[in-house]
mmCIF file of C-alpha atoms in Angstrom:
data_model
loop_
_atom_site.group_PDB
_atom_site.id
_atom_site.type_symbol
_atom_site.label_atom_id
_atom_site.label_comp_id
_atom_site.label_asym_id
_atom_site.label_seq_id
_atom_site.Cartn_x
_atom_site.Cartn_y
_atom_site.Cartn_z
ATOM 1 C CA MET O 1 -0.477 -0.194 0.330
ATOM 2 C CA SER O 2 1.159 2.981 -1.020
ATOM 3 C CA SER O 3 -0.541 4.812 2.297
ATOM 4 C CA ILE O 4 -2.800 3.631 4.546
ATOM 5 C CA ARG O 5 -6.399 4.564 4.223
ATOM 6 C CA VAL O 6 -8.154 5.076 7.941
ATOM 7 C CA GLY O 7 -11.427 5.790 9.131
ATOM 8 C CA MET O 8 -11.790 7.617 12.305
ATOM 9 C CA ILE O 9 -14.781 7.499 14.712
ATOM 10 C CA GLY O 10 -15.172 10.088 17.196
ATOM 11 C CA TYR O 11 -14.512 13.956 16.282
ATOM 12 C CA LYS O 12 -13.935 16.044 19.664
ATOM 13 C CA PHE O 13 -11.202 16.007 21.936
ATOM 14 C CA MET O 14 -9.557 13.130 20.545
ATOM 15 C CA GLY O 15 -10.965 13.657 17.413
ATOM 16 C CA LYS O 16 -8.515 16.553 17.034
ATOM 17 C CA ALA O 17 -5.319 15.352 18.324
ATOM 18 C CA HIS O 18 -5.482 12.231 16.095
ATOM 19 C CA SER O 19 -6.741 13.818 12.833
ATOM 20 C CA ASN O 20 -3.472 16.368 13.933
ATOM 21 C CA ALA O 21 -1.045 13.395 14.025
ATOM 22 C CA TYR O 22 -2.347 11.953 10.862
ATOM 23 C CA ARG O 23 -1.693 15.408 9.131
ATOM 24 C CA ALA O 24 1.463 15.768 11.005
ATOM 25 C CA LEU O 25 3.710 12.442 9.885
ATOM 26 C CA PRO O 26 3.986 13.324 6.228
ATOM 27 C CA MET O 27 5.810 16.165 6.988
ATOM 28 C CA PHE O 28 7.956 14.848 10.239
ATOM 29 C CA PHE O 29 8.135 11.281 9.043
ATOM 30 C CA PRO O 30 8.793 10.977 5.644
ATOM 31 C CA ASP O 31 10.109 7.363 5.673
ATOM 32 C CA VAL O 32 6.733 6.928 8.018
ATOM 33 C CA LYS O 33 3.314 4.698 5.326
ATOM 34 C CA ARG O 34 1.365 7.520 4.676
ATOM 35 C CA PRO O 35 -2.285 8.006 6.043
ATOM 36 C CA GLN O 36 -4.653 8.664 4.380
ATOM 37 C CA MET O 37 -7.346 10.182 6.202
ATOM 38 C CA VAL O 38 -10.243 9.084 4.246
ATOM 39 C CA ALA O 39 -13.327 10.483 6.466
ATOM 40 C CA ILE O 40 -14.776 10.788 10.236
ATOM 41 C CA CYS O 41 -17.968 9.585 12.065
ATOM 42 C CA GLY O 42 -20.334 11.389 14.815
ATOM 43 C CA ARG O 43 -24.018 11.394 15.577
ATOM 44 C CA ASP O 44 -23.979 15.088 15.134
ATOM 45 C CA ALA O 45 -24.283 15.239 11.497
ATOM 46 C CA ALA O 46 -23.298 19.191 10.977
ATOM 47 C CA GLY O 47 -21.154 18.493 14.309
ATOM 48 C CA VAL O 48 -19.414 16.362 12.042
ATOM 49 C CA GLU O 49 -19.194 17.627 8.725
ATOM 50 C CA GLN O 50 -17.397 20.890 10.665
ATOM 51 C CA SER O 51 -14.628 18.906 11.837
ATOM 52 C CA ARG O 52 -14.492 16.818 8.702
ATOM 53 C CA ALA O 53 -13.546 20.714 6.921
ATOM 54 C CA GLN O 54 -11.710 21.580 9.850
ATOM 55 C CA PHE O 55 -9.257 18.475 10.421
ATOM 56 C CA GLY O 56 -8.696 17.413 6.589
ATOM 57 C CA TRP O 57 -11.255 14.473 6.212
ATOM 58 C CA GLU O 58 -12.750 13.660 2.847
ATOM 59 C CA SER O 59 -15.235 12.712 4.120
ATOM 60 C CA ALA O 60 -17.898 12.095 6.949
ATOM 61 C CA GLU O 61 -20.198 10.077 8.150
ATOM 62 C CA THR O 62 -23.228 9.877 11.410
ATOM 63 C CA ASP O 63 -23.505 5.760 10.998
ATOM 64 C CA TRP O 64 -20.222 4.016 12.568
ATOM 65 C CA ARG O 65 -21.402 0.977 11.077
ATOM 66 C CA SER O 66 -20.826 1.984 7.474
ATOM 67 C CA LEU O 67 -17.433 3.464 8.422
ATOM 68 C CA VAL O 68 -17.055 0.795 9.827
ATOM 69 C CA VAL O 69 -17.160 -1.825 6.560
ATOM 70 C CA ARG O 70 -16.410 0.857 3.518
ATOM 71 C CA ASP O 71 -13.758 -1.177 1.543
ATOM 72 C CA ASP O 72 -11.929 2.586 1.348
ATOM 73 C CA ILE O 73 -11.135 1.566 4.374
ATOM 74 C CA ASP O 74 -8.073 -0.578 5.763
ATOM 75 C CA VAL O 75 -7.745 1.440 9.216
ATOM 76 C CA VAL O 76 -10.757 1.929 11.991
ATOM 77 C CA ASP O 77 -9.584 4.338 14.405
ATOM 78 C CA ILE O 78 -11.606 4.987 17.945
ATOM 79 C CA ASN O 79 -12.306 7.603 20.303
ATOM 80 C CA ALA O 80 -15.585 7.924 20.948
ATOM 81 C CA PRO O 81 -16.901 7.256 24.346
ATOM 82 C CA SER O 82 -15.122 4.218 26.750
ATOM 83 C CA ASP O 83 -19.145 2.341 26.493
ATOM 84 C CA ALA O 84 -18.624 2.689 22.745
ATOM 85 C CA HIS O 85 -15.510 0.628 22.050
ATOM 86 C CA LYS O 86 -16.167 -2.848 22.620
ATOM 87 C CA GLU O 87 -18.899 -2.729 20.213
ATOM 88 C CA ILE O 88 -16.806 -0.762 17.677
ATOM 89 C CA ALA O 89 -13.818 -2.692 18.169
ATOM 90 C CA ILE O 90 -15.566 -6.050 17.465
ATOM 91 C CA ALA O 91 -17.279 -5.099 14.326
ATOM 92 C CA ALA O 92 -13.992 -3.798 12.870
ATOM 93 C CA ALA O 93 -12.110 -7.095 13.955
ATOM 94 C CA LYS O 94 -15.274 -8.219 11.546
ATOM 95 C CA ALA O 95 -14.846 -6.488 9.058
ATOM 96 C CA GLY O 96 -11.099 -7.356 8.936
ATOM 97 C CA LYS O 97 -9.587 -3.269 9.795
ATOM 98 C CA HIS O 98 -7.022 -3.049 12.079
ATOM 99 C CA ILE O 99 -7.739 -0.975 14.681
ATOM 100 C CA PHE O 100 -6.280 1.775 16.907
ATOM 101 C CA CYS O 101 -8.251 2.464 20.008
ATOM 102 C CA GLU O 102 -8.465 5.314 22.707
ATOM 103 C CA LYS O 103 -8.088 4.513 26.251
ATOM 104 C CA PRO O 104 -9.410 2.338 28.464
ATOM 105 C CA LEU O 105 -9.469 -0.080 26.339
ATOM 106 C CA ALA O 106 -13.144 -1.189 27.806
ATOM 107 C CA LEU O 107 -15.670 -0.580 30.650
ATOM 108 C CA ASN O 108 -14.601 -3.823 32.326
ATOM 109 C CA LEU O 109 -11.852 -6.568 31.787
ATOM 110 C CA ALA O 110 -14.171 -9.309 30.285
ATOM 111 C CA ASP O 111 -14.954 -6.774 27.588
ATOM 112 C CA SER O 112 -11.453 -5.612 27.230
ATOM 113 C CA VAL O 113 -10.175 -9.218 26.963
ATOM 114 C CA GLU O 114 -12.978 -10.090 24.196
ATOM 115 C CA MET O 115 -12.063 -7.622 21.597
ATOM 116 C CA LEU O 116 -8.431 -8.766 22.310
ATOM 117 C CA ASN O 117 -9.669 -12.622 21.347
ATOM 118 C CA ALA O 118 -11.782 -10.681 18.365
ATOM 119 C CA ALA O 119 -9.070 -8.568 16.994
ATOM 120 C CA GLU O 120 -6.170 -11.732 17.567
ATOM 121 C CA LYS O 121 -8.913 -13.936 16.011
ATOM 122 C CA ALA O 122 -8.897 -11.330 12.836
ATOM 123 C CA GLY O 123 -5.341 -11.594 12.370
ATOM 124 C CA VAL O 124 -5.767 -7.612 12.370
ATOM 125 C CA LYS O 125 -3.258 -5.232 14.009
ATOM 126 C CA HIS O 126 -4.509 -3.437 17.368
ATOM 127 C CA MET O 127 -2.906 0.066 19.049
ATOM 128 C CA VAL O 128 -4.322 0.815 22.292
ATOM 129 C CA GLY O 129 -4.201 4.687 23.237
ATOM 130 C CA PHE O 130 -1.285 5.429 25.948
ATOM 131 C CA ASN O 131 0.601 8.157 24.921
ATOM 132 C CA TYR O 132 1.921 9.341 27.329
ATOM 133 C CA ARG O 133 3.811 6.609 26.814
ATOM 134 C CA PHE O 134 5.719 8.395 24.036
ATOM 135 C CA ALA O 135 7.245 11.642 25.555
ATOM 136 C CA PRO O 136 10.960 11.273 24.027
ATOM 137 C CA ALA O 137 11.814 12.288 28.692
ATOM 138 C CA VAL O 138 9.730 9.107 29.265
ATOM 139 C CA GLN O 139 11.742 7.188 26.221
ATOM 140 C CA LEU O 140 14.937 8.032 27.452
ATOM 141 C CA ALA O 141 13.625 6.699 31.712
ATOM 142 C CA LYS O 142 12.087 3.428 29.610
ATOM 143 C CA LYS O 143 15.928 3.465 28.800
ATOM 144 C CA LEU O 144 17.980 4.085 30.616
ATOM 145 C CA ILE O 145 15.674 1.336 33.428
ATOM 146 C CA ALA O 146 15.988 -1.876 30.436
ATOM 147 C CA GLU O 147 20.348 -0.629 30.129
ATOM 148 C CA GLY O 148 20.262 -0.761 34.599
ATOM 149 C CA ARG O 149 21.610 2.165 34.629
ATOM 150 C CA ILE O 150 19.905 2.976 38.075
ATOM 151 C CA GLY O 151 19.485 -0.600 38.537
ATOM 152 C CA LYS O 152 17.772 -2.753 41.134
ATOM 153 C CA ILE O 153 13.700 -0.635 41.162
ATOM 154 C CA PHE O 154 12.484 -0.296 44.241
ATOM 155 C CA HIS O 155 9.759 2.205 44.168
ATOM 156 C CA PHE O 156 7.964 3.623 41.935
ATOM 157 C CA ARG O 157 4.553 6.566 42.891
ATOM 158 C CA GLY O 158 2.832 8.345 40.175
ATOM 159 C CA PHE O 159 -0.145 10.173 40.092
ATOM 160 C CA PHE O 160 -2.094 11.959 38.031
ATOM 161 C CA LEU O 161 -3.530 15.195 38.881
ATOM 162 C CA GLN O 162 -6.113 17.636 37.408
ATOM 163 C CA ASP O 163 -9.025 20.043 38.562
ATOM 164 C CA TRP O 164 -11.260 20.593 36.059
ATOM 165 C CA ILE O 165 -14.161 19.570 38.242
ATOM 166 C CA VAL O 166 -14.207 21.298 41.456
ATOM 167 C CA ASP O 167 -16.606 23.213 41.752
ATOM 168 C CA PRO O 168 -19.879 21.625 42.042
ATOM 169 C CA GLU O 169 -21.946 23.541 39.786
ATOM 170 C CA PHE O 170 -19.757 22.004 36.411
ATOM 171 C CA PRO O 171 -22.320 19.543 34.958
ATOM 172 C CA LEU O 172 -22.422 16.399 34.500
ATOM 173 C CA VAL O 173 -20.884 15.921 31.669
ATOM 174 C CA TRP O 174 -20.200 11.989 29.842
ATOM 175 C CA ARG O 175 -16.855 11.420 31.816
ATOM 176 C CA LEU O 176 -18.927 11.728 35.574
ATOM 177 C CA GLN O 177 -21.075 8.862 34.379
ATOM 178 C CA LYS O 178 -20.266 5.393 34.877
ATOM 179 C CA ASP O 179 -21.974 3.253 32.065
ATOM 180 C CA ILE O 180 -20.826 5.419 30.186
ATOM 181 C CA ALA O 181 -17.506 5.985 30.987
ATOM 182 C CA GLY O 182 -16.324 2.616 33.249
ATOM 183 C CA SER O 183 -14.734 5.123 35.631
ATOM 184 C CA GLY O 184 -14.060 8.233 37.065
ATOM 185 C CA ALA O 185 -10.782 9.599 37.393
ATOM 186 C CA HIS O 186 -9.381 5.996 38.258
ATOM 187 C CA GLY O 187 -9.872 4.819 34.440
ATOM 188 C CA ASP O 188 -9.440 7.979 32.789
ATOM 189 C CA LEU O 189 -6.520 9.271 34.612
ATOM 190 C CA GLY O 190 -4.988 6.205 36.577
ATOM 191 C CA ALA O 191 -5.061 3.912 33.584
ATOM 192 C CA HIS O 192 -2.320 5.990 32.146
ATOM 193 C CA VAL O 193 -0.307 5.988 35.370
ATOM 194 C CA ILE O 194 -0.723 2.292 35.700
ATOM 195 C CA ASP O 195 0.098 1.956 32.002
ATOM 196 C CA MET O 196 3.729 4.335 32.770
ATOM 197 C CA ALA O 197 4.397 2.548 35.154
ATOM 198 C CA ARG O 198 3.895 -1.625 33.651
ATOM 199 C CA PHE O 199 5.445 -0.005 31.327
ATOM 200 C CA LEU O 200 8.931 0.722 32.645
ATOM 201 C CA VAL O 201 8.978 -0.532 36.205
ATOM 202 C CA GLY O 202 6.905 -4.312 35.177
ATOM 203 C CA GLU O 203 3.841 -6.344 36.256
ATOM 204 C CA PHE O 204 1.701 -5.835 38.838
ATOM 205 C CA HIS O 205 1.898 -8.494 41.832
ATOM 206 C CA GLU O 206 -1.673 -7.029 44.424
ATOM 207 C CA VAL O 207 -3.250 -3.885 44.993
ATOM 208 C CA ILE O 208 -4.865 -2.752 48.198
ATOM 209 C CA GLY O 209 -6.928 0.989 47.578
ATOM 210 C CA MET O 210 -9.470 3.547 48.545
ATOM 211 C CA SER O 211 -11.629 6.037 46.945
ATOM 212 C CA GLU O 212 -13.981 8.657 46.941
ATOM 213 C CA THR O 213 -16.781 10.902 44.932
ATOM 214 C CA PHE O 214 -16.586 14.140 46.875
ATOM 215 C CA VAL O 215 -20.024 15.494 44.685
ATOM 216 C CA LYS O 216 -22.482 13.207 44.625
ATOM 217 C CA GLU O 217 -25.194 15.103 42.206
ATOM 218 C CA ARG O 218 -24.244 17.967 39.647
ATOM 219 C CA PRO O 219 -26.384 20.205 37.473
ATOM 220 C CA LEU O 220 -27.341 18.017 34.332
ATOM 221 C CA LEU O 221 -25.701 18.705 31.051
ATOM 222 C CA THR O 222 -26.642 21.732 28.598
ATOM 223 C CA ALA O 223 -23.701 22.126 26.113
ATOM 224 C CA THR O 224 -19.857 20.376 26.102
ATOM 225 C CA THR O 225 -17.817 23.403 24.914
ATOM 226 C CA GLY O 226 -14.047 21.710 23.993
ATOM 227 C CA GLY O 227 -12.340 18.682 25.813
ATOM 228 C CA LEU O 228 -12.475 19.278 29.397
ATOM 229 C CA THR O 229 -15.108 22.156 29.354
ATOM 230 C CA ALA O 230 -19.220 22.389 29.605
ATOM 231 C CA LYS O 231 -22.100 24.760 30.623
ATOM 232 C CA GLY O 232 -25.478 23.489 32.253
ATOM 233 C CA ASP O 233 -28.057 25.894 33.346
ATOM 234 C CA LYS O 234 -28.183 27.643 36.723
ATOM 235 C CA GLY O 235 -31.112 25.602 38.722
ATOM 236 C CA ALA O 236 -30.822 23.416 36.226
ATOM 237 C CA PRO O 237 -32.192 19.829 37.151
ATOM 238 C CA LYS O 238 -29.228 17.476 39.280
ATOM 239 C CA GLY O 239 -28.088 13.983 38.663
ATOM 240 C CA GLU O 240 -26.309 11.552 40.378
ATOM 241 C CA VAL O 241 -22.523 11.054 39.861
ATOM 242 C CA THR O 242 -21.579 7.606 39.387
ATOM 243 C CA VAL O 243 -18.073 7.002 39.063
ATOM 244 C CA ASP O 244 -14.772 8.003 41.872
ATOM 245 C CA ASP O 245 -13.894 11.310 41.558
ATOM 246 C CA ALA O 246 -10.295 10.647 43.208
ATOM 247 C CA THR O 247 -8.877 7.165 43.460
ATOM 248 C CA LEU O 248 -5.326 5.921 45.527
ATOM 249 C CA PHE O 249 -3.856 2.159 45.618
ATOM 250 C CA LEU O 250 -0.964 0.854 46.895
ATOM 251 C CA ALA O 251 0.727 -1.896 44.951
ATOM 252 C CA ARG O 252 3.545 -4.621 44.903
ATOM 253 C CA PHE O 253 5.424 -5.623 41.537
ATOM 254 C CA ASP O 254 5.701 -8.928 40.067
ATOM 255 C CA ASN O 255 9.624 -8.055 40.406
ATOM 256 C CA GLY O 256 9.734 -6.278 44.857
ATOM 257 C CA ALA O 257 9.283 -2.985 44.165
ATOM 258 C CA LEU O 258 7.335 -1.532 45.909
ATOM 259 C CA GLY O 259 4.029 1.068 44.354
ATOM 260 C CA SER O 260 2.020 4.142 45.001
ATOM 261 C CA ILE O 261 -0.814 5.677 42.466
ATOM 262 C CA GLU O 262 -3.468 8.056 43.134
ATOM 263 C CA ALA O 263 -5.221 10.205 40.585
ATOM 264 C CA THR O 264 -8.177 13.006 41.175
ATOM 265 C CA ARG O 265 -9.595 15.484 39.372
ATOM 266 C CA PHE O 266 -10.062 17.541 42.910
ATOM 267 C CA ALA O 267 -6.623 19.131 43.246
ATOM 268 C CA PRO O 268 -6.757 22.750 42.605
ATOM 269 C CA GLY O 269 -3.700 24.763 40.546
ATOM 270 C CA HIS O 270 -3.091 20.726 38.869
ATOM 271 C CA ARG O 271 -4.407 21.606 35.028
ATOM 272 C CA CYS O 272 -2.975 17.989 34.195
ATOM 273 C CA THR O 273 -0.018 16.817 36.682
ATOM 274 C CA ASN O 274 1.238 13.580 35.462
ATOM 275 C CA SER O 275 3.999 12.239 37.229
ATOM 276 C CA PHE O 276 6.411 9.848 38.432
ATOM 277 C CA GLU O 277 9.419 9.043 40.260
ATOM 278 C CA ILE O 278 11.597 5.700 39.852
ATOM 279 C CA ASN O 279 13.796 4.356 42.549
ATOM 280 C CA GLY O 280 16.371 2.079 42.051
ATOM 281 C CA SER O 281 19.786 0.965 43.762
ATOM 282 C CA LYS O 282 22.121 3.086 41.801
ATOM 283 C CA GLY O 283 19.824 6.090 40.868
ATOM 284 C CA SER O 284 16.512 7.376 40.141
ATOM 285 C CA ILE O 285 14.346 9.903 37.620
ATOM 286 C CA LYS O 286 11.898 11.844 38.324
ATOM 287 C CA PHE O 287 9.313 12.613 35.341
ATOM 288 C CA ASP O 288 6.309 15.389 35.206
ATOM 289 C CA PHE O 289 4.618 15.781 31.730
ATOM 290 C CA GLU O 290 3.888 19.668 32.199
ATOM 291 C CA ARG O 291 7.298 19.985 31.756
ATOM 292 C CA VAL O 292 6.517 16.951 28.828
ATOM 293 C CA ASN O 293 9.853 17.431 27.387
ATOM 294 C CA GLU O 294 12.487 17.053 30.914
ATOM 295 C CA LEU O 295 13.672 14.498 33.019
ATOM 296 C CA GLN O 296 14.964 14.614 36.189
ATOM 297 C CA VAL O 297 17.742 11.989 37.067
ATOM 298 C CA PHE O 298 19.963 10.793 39.662
ATOM 299 C CA PHE O 299 23.065 8.923 39.784
ATOM 300 C CA SER O 300 24.408 7.175 42.756
ATOM 301 C CA ASP O 301 27.912 6.912 40.887
ATOM 302 C CA ASP O 302 28.443 10.245 40.932
ATOM 303 C CA ALA O 303 31.295 12.582 43.064
ATOM 304 C CA ASP O 304 29.957 13.500 46.103
ATOM 305 C CA ASP O 305 30.729 16.749 45.461
ATOM 306 C CA VAL O 306 28.656 16.800 42.520
ATOM 307 C CA GLN O 307 25.535 14.633 43.354
ATOM 308 C CA GLY O 308 22.212 15.798 42.854
ATOM 309 C CA PHE O 309 18.896 15.761 40.390
ATOM 310 C CA ARG O 310 20.103 15.777 36.678
ATOM 311 C CA ARG O 311 17.637 17.611 34.767
ATOM 312 C CA VAL O 312 18.469 16.610 31.311
ATOM 313 C CA LEU O 313 16.030 18.464 27.657
ATOM 314 C CA ALA O 314 15.036 15.605 25.788
ATOM 315 C CA THR O 315 15.861 17.618 22.680
ATOM 316 C CA ASP O 316 18.576 15.798 21.162
ATOM 317 C CA GLY O 317 18.904 13.401 18.676
ATOM 318 C CA ALA O 318 20.213 10.526 21.055
ATOM 319 C CA HIS O 319 15.942 10.807 22.634
ATOM 320 C CA ALA O 320 13.589 8.664 20.721
ATOM 321 C CA TYR O 321 11.418 9.926 17.818
ATOM 322 C CA SER O 322 13.656 14.064 18.966
ATOM 323 C CA GLN O 323 16.253 13.969 15.574
ATOM 324 C CA ASN O 324 12.092 14.814 13.403
ATOM 325 C CA TRP O 325 10.724 17.719 14.721
ATOM 326 C CA TRP O 326 13.463 20.603 15.883
ATOM 327 C CA PRO O 327 16.898 21.668 16.746
ATOM 328 C CA PRO O 328 18.502 20.696 20.027
ATOM 329 C CA GLY O 329 16.814 22.848 23.300
ATOM 330 C CA HIS O 330 13.478 23.473 20.350
ATOM 331 C CA THR O 331 10.846 22.108 22.793
ATOM 332 C CA ILE O 332 7.753 19.515 22.078
ATOM 333 C CA GLY O 333 4.339 19.654 23.097
ATOM 334 C CA TYR O 334 0.915 17.189 24.154
ATOM 335 C CA GLU O 335 0.273 16.894 19.979
ATOM 336 C CA HIS O 336 3.600 15.059 20.017
ATOM 337 C CA THR O 337 2.942 12.697 21.717
ATOM 338 C CA PHE O 338 -0.313 10.986 19.304
ATOM 339 C CA THR O 339 1.908 11.523 15.933
ATOM 340 C CA HIS O 340 4.786 9.210 17.733
ATOM 341 C CA GLU O 341 2.035 7.017 18.734
ATOM 342 C CA MET O 342 0.495 6.812 14.854
ATOM 343 C CA VAL O 343 4.019 6.580 13.963
ATOM 344 C CA GLU O 344 4.573 2.875 15.376
ATOM 345 C CA PHE O 345 0.483 2.533 14.526
ATOM 346 C CA MET O 346 1.830 3.390 11.168
ATOM 347 C CA ASN O 347 5.247 1.400 11.054
ATOM 348 C CA ALA O 348 4.008 -1.681 12.675
ATOM 349 C CA ILE O 349 1.871 -2.438 9.848
ATOM 350 C CA ALA O 350 3.784 -1.487 7.233
ATOM 351 C CA GLU O 351 5.653 -4.111 9.113
ATOM 352 C CA ASP O 352 3.569 -6.586 9.026
ATOM 353 C CA ARG O 353 3.684 -6.859 13.987
ATOM 354 C CA GLN O 354 1.109 -5.644 16.431
ATOM 355 C CA PRO O 355 2.335 -2.008 17.492
ATOM 356 C CA VAL O 356 2.602 -1.548 21.165
ATOM 357 C CA PRO O 357 1.110 -0.872 23.358
ATOM 358 C CA ASN O 358 -1.920 -3.287 21.918
ATOM 359 C CA PHE O 359 -4.827 -4.300 23.039
ATOM 360 C CA ALA O 360 -3.028 -6.972 25.688
ATOM 361 C CA ASP O 361 -1.612 -3.846 27.100
ATOM 362 C CA GLY O 362 -5.102 -2.085 27.414
ATOM 363 C CA VAL O 363 -6.286 -5.834 29.643
ATOM 364 C CA GLU O 364 -3.325 -5.758 32.262
ATOM 365 C CA CYS O 365 -4.171 -2.410 32.273
ATOM 366 C CA GLN O 366 -7.979 -3.334 32.668
ATOM 367 C CA ALA O 367 -7.070 -5.889 35.305
ATOM 368 C CA VAL O 368 -4.889 -3.571 38.071
ATOM 369 C CA LEU O 369 -8.778 -1.081 37.795
ATOM 370 C CA GLU O 370 -11.096 -3.923 37.877
ATOM 371 C CA ALA O 371 -8.062 -5.156 41.061
ATOM 372 C CA VAL O 372 -8.237 -2.214 42.885
ATOM 373 C CA ASP O 373 -11.562 -1.832 42.735
ATOM 374 C CA LYS O 374 -12.453 -4.899 44.275
ATOM 375 C CA SER O 375 -9.594 -3.865 46.716
ATOM 376 C CA ILE O 376 -11.723 -0.270 47.573
ATOM 377 C CA GLU O 377 -14.948 -2.826 47.770
ATOM 378 C CA GLU O 378 -13.706 -6.113 49.745
ATOM 379 C CA ARG O 379 -11.422 -3.853 51.800
ATOM 380 C CA ARG O 380 -8.813 -5.748 51.201
ATOM 381 C CA TRP O 381 -5.065 -6.755 48.740
ATOM 382 C CA VAL O 382 -6.080 -8.010 45.569
ATOM 383 C CA ALA O 383 -3.524 -9.940 43.503
ATOM 384 C CA ILE O 384 -3.999 -9.258 39.799
ATOM 385 C CA SER O 385 -4.154 -13.104 39.514
ATOM 386 C CA GLU O 386 -7.581 -13.542 41.424
ATOM 387 C CA LEU O 387 -9.177 -11.447 37.835
ATOM 388 C CA ARG O 388 -8.025 -14.294 35.458
#
């Protein structure tokens, strides 16, 4: 194929991020198979047509069932709300389409396993959208750990903090409804931290957690105005919030490391603080997405008089993906992590291999999420093996 023909379902926050990634690939990664933006799909005809024109898609659909069977599409990109992931992914697999699906992969572990099985049975390529893996600074962290440069891992502590629903008058958007989103901060934000921990440290062994919903009811939604913004009428009737506002849990990893993970949307001043620290026998590393180009590194074998965390600006040619962007020191941002995801996905299709992370990683993440939920419900440590 001279190009890989893409049909995308979803056209708002993630739809814009994915569209931007597809458009950037030919300019910055010319050796990667070119994505052809064939069709975009959404239920609102006027809204999806506006996005089609704005984002640069060739055509628009209002029924995803029509999109997944089109002969002129090779890849189905799913960034619709979480409750739609399973049905669309299974239909796409049956139609022989490669699949990119945003996280969390599904509403629950059983559904995610069903999606993985369908993709494997169909023999299609499948990828899940854990975009933060693809920041060059995170790729550097992975390299340092893999090379043994910080030694045996003792600790992983990670947190994803936001503040966009602190106002109790913020309306009841779909992300606050369990039947659509699956879970709240735990599945939306915590899933990214869990994946980061798996990517860098290894598999989880057992977990114990707690959660809280601080605002139990919210005004019914009038209109969404952006990715994490919405409007409600003053004095509007209220509906029940059915997801967590915040979840914290402790973990043991299979390799003996200890972990702590926190996800909340009630941390005023934190717009998108996705951060981790990893401590090993030879040193430590720290990352914060709000300073996405930087990795803080400490090596124990430095001379005593110069020991301390050093700031590494991961923008040089030695750092993953950076050579395709700007000269060293000219930083990149959030949108570039999605471009790097699509580099991996397009290369995997061209090379006839499974991309990483794929649906199997989505299943493992979902198992940890559900083990934490089970722990909270039963107030005890839960081994991940209990959910197999």
